[in-house]
Tab-separated table of N, CA and C in Angstrom:
chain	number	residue	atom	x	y	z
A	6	UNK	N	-103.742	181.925	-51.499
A	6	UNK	CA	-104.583	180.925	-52.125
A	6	UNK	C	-104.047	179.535	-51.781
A	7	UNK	N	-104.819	178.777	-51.132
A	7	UNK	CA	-104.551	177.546	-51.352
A	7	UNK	C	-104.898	176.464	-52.444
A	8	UNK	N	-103.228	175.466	-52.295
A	8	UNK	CA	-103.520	174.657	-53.442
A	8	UNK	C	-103.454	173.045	-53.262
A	9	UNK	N	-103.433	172.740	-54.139
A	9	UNK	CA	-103.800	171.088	-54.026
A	9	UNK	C	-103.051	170.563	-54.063
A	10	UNK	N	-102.391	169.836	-52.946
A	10	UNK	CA	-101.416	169.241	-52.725
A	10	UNK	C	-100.910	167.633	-52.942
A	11	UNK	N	-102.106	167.188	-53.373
A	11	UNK	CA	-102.095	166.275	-53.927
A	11	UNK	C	-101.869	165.601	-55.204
A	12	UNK	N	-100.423	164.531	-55.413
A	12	UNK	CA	-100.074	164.625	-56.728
A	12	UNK	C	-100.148	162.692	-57.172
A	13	UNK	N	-100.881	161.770	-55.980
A	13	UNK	CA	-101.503	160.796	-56.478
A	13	UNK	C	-102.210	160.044	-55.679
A	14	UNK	N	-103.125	159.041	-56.478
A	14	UNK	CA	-104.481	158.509	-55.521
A	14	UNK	C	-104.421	157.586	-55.722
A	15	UNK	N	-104.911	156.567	-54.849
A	15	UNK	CA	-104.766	154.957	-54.943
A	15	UNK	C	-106.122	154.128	-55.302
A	16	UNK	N	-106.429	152.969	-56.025
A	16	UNK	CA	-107.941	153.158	-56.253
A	16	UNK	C	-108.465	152.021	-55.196
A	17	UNK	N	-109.910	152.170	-54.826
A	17	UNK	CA	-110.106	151.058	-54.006
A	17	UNK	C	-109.448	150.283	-54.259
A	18	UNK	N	-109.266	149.343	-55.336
A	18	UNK	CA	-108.843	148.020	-55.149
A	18	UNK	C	-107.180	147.999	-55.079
A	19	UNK	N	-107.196	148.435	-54.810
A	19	UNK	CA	-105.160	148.625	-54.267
A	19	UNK	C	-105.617	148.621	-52.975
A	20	UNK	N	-105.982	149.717	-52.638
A	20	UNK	CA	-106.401	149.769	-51.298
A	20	UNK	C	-106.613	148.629	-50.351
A	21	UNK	N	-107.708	147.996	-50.924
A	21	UNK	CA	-108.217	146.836	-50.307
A	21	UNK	C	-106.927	145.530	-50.665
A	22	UNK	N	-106.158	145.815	-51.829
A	22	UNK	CA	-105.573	144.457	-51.782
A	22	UNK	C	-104.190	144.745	-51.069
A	23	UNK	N	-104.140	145.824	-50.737
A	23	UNK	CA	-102.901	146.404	-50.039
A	23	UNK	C	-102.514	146.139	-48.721
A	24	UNK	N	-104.090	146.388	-47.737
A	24	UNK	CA	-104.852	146.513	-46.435
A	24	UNK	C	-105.515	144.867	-46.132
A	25	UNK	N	-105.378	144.280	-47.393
A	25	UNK	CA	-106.150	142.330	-47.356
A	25	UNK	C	-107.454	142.398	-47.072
A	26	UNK	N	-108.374	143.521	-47.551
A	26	UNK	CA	-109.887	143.293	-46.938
A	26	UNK	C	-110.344	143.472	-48.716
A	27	UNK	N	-111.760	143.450	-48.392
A	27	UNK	CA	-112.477	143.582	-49.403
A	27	UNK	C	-112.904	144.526	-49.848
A	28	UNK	N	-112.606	145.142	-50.843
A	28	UNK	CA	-113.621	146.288	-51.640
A	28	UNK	C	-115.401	146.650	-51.223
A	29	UNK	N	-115.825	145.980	-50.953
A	29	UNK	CA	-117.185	145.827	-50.658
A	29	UNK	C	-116.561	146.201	-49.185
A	30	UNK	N	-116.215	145.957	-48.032
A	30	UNK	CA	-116.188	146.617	-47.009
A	30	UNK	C	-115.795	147.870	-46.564
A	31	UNK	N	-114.372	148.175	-47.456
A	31	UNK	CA	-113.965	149.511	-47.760
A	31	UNK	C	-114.803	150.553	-48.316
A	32	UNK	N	-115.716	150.392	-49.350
A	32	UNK	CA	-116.632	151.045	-49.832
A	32	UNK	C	-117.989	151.339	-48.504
A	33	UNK	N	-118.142	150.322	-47.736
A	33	UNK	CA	-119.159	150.482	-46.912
A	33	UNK	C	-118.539	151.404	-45.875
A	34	UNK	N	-117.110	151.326	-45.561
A	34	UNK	CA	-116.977	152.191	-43.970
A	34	UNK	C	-116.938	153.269	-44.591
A	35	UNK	N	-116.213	153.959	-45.642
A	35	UNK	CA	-115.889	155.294	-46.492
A	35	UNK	C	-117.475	156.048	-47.090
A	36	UNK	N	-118.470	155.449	-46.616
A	36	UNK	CA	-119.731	156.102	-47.290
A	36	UNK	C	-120.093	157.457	-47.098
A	37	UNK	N	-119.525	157.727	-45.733
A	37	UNK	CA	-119.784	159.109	-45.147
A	37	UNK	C	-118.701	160.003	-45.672
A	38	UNK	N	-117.594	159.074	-46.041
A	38	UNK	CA	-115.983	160.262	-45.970
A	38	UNK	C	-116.962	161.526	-47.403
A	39	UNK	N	-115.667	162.844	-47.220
A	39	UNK	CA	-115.798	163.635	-48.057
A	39	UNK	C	-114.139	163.507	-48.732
A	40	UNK	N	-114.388	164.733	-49.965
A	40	UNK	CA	-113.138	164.849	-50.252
A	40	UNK	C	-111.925	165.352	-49.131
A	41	UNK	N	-112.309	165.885	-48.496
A	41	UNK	CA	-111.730	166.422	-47.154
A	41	UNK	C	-110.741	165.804	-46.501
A	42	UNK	N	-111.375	164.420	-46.546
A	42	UNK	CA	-111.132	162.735	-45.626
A	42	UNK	C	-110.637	162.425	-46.778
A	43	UNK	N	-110.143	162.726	-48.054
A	43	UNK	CA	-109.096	162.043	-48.979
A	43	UNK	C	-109.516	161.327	-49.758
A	44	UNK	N	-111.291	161.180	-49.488
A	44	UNK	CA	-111.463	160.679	-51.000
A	44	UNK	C	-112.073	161.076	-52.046
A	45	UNK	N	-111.838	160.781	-53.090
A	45	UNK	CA	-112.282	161.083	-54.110
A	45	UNK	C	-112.440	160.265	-55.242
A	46	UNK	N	-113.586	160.574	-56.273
A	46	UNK	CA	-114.019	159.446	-57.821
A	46	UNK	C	-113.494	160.121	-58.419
A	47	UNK	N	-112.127	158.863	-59.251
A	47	UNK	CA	-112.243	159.063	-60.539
A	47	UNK	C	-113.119	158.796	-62.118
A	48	UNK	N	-113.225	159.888	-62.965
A	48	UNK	CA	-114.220	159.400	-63.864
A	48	UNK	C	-113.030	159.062	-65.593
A	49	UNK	N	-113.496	158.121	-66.051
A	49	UNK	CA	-112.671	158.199	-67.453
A	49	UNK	C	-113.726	158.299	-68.948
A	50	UNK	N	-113.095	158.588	-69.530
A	50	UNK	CA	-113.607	158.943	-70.680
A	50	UNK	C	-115.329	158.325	-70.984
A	51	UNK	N	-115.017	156.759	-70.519
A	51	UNK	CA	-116.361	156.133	-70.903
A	51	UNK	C	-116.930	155.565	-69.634
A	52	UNK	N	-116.549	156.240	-68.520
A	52	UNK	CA	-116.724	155.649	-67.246
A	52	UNK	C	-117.862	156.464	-66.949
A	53	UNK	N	-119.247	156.421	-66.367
A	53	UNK	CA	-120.151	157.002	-65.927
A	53	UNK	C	-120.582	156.633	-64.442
A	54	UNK	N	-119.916	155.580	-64.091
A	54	UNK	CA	-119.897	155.291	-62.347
A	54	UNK	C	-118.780	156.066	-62.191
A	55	UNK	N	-117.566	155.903	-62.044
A	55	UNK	CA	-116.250	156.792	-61.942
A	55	UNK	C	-115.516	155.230	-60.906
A	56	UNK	N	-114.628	155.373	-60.058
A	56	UNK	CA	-113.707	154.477	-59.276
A	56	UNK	C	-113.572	155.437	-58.572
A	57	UNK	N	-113.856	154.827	-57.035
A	57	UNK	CA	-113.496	155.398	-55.774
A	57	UNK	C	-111.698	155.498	-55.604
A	58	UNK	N	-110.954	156.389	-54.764
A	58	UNK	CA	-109.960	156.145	-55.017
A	58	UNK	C	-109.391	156.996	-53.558
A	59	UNK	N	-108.847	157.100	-52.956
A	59	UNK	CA	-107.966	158.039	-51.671
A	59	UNK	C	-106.624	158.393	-51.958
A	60	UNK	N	-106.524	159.450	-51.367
A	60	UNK	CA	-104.991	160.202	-51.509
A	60	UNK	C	-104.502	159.491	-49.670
A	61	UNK	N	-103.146	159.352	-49.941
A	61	UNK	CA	-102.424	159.163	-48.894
A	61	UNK	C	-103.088	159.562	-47.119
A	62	UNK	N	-103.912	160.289	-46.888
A	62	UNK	CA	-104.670	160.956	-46.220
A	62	UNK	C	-105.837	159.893	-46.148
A	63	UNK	N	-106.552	159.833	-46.986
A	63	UNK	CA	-107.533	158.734	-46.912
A	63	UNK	C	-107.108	157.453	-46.538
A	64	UNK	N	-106.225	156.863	-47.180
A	64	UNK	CA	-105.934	155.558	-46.888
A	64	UNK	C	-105.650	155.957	-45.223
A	65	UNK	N	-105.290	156.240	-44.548
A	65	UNK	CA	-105.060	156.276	-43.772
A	65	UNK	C	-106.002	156.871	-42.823
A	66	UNK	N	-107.160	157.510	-43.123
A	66	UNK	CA	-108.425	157.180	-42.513
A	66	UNK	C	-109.431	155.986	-42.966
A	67	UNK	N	-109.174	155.571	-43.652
A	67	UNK	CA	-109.753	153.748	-44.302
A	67	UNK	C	-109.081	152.691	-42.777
A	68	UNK	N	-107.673	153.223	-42.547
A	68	UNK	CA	-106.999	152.273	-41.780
A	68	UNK	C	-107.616	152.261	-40.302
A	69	UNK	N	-107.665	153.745	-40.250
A	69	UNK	CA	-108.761	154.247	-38.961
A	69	UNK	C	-109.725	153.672	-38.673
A	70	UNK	N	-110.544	153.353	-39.575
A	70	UNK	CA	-112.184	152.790	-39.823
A	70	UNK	C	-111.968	151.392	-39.796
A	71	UNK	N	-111.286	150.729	-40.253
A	71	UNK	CA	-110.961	149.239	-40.366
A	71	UNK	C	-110.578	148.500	-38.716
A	72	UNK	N	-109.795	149.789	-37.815
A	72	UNK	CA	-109.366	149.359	-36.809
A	72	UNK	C	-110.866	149.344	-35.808
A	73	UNK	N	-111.318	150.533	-36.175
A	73	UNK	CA	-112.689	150.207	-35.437
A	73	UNK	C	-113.813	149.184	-35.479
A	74	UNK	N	-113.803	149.289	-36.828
A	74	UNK	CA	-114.607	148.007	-37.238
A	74	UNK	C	-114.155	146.485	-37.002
A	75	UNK	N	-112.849	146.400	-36.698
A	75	UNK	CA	-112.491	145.113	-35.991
A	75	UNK	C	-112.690	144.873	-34.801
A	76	UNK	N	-112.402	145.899	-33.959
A	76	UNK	CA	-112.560	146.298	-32.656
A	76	UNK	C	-114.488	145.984	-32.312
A	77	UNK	N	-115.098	146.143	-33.277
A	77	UNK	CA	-116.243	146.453	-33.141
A	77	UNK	C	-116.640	145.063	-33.635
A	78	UNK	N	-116.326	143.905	-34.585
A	78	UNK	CA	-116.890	143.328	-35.036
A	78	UNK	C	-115.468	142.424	-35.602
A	79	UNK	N	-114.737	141.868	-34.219
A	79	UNK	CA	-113.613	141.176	-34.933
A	79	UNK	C	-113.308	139.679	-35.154
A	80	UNK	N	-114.684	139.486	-35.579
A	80	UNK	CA	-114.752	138.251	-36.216
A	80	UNK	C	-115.285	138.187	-37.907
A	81	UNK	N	-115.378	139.379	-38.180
A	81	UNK	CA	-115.122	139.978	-39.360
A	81	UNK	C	-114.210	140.008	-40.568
A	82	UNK	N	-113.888	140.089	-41.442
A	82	UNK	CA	-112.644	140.636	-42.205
A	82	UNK	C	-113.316	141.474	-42.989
């Protein structure tokens, strides 16, 4: 059986203030990711949107996507 190896997640906005881009862009390249690609919503008690958030794995396909998207559009941030 496999198990979940994951024991913490970072939320967009770490992410983005971590990486110096914006939440709003991070959210746009990650639209396609799955949990697979490391991400995942958290939901809290009174939260009914939830917070986007990546495990170590994700951030590091966020970093992937960011390099392309500069590459692609690097007059951007």
């Amino acid at each position: 059986m496999q198990r979940n190896k994951v024991h913490h997640v970072s939320t967009v906005e770490r992410v983005a203030s971590d990486l110096g881009v914006g939440e709003a862009l991070i959210q746009d390249l990650t639209l396609g990711l799955e949990p697979e690609d490391g991400v995942i919503w958290v939901y809290g008690a009174n939260d009914d949107d939830g917070i986007l958030a990546f495990t170590d794995e994700g951030i590091e396909e966020v970093k992937l996507l960011l390099e392309k998207y500069h590459r692609v559009s690097p007059s951007k941030a």
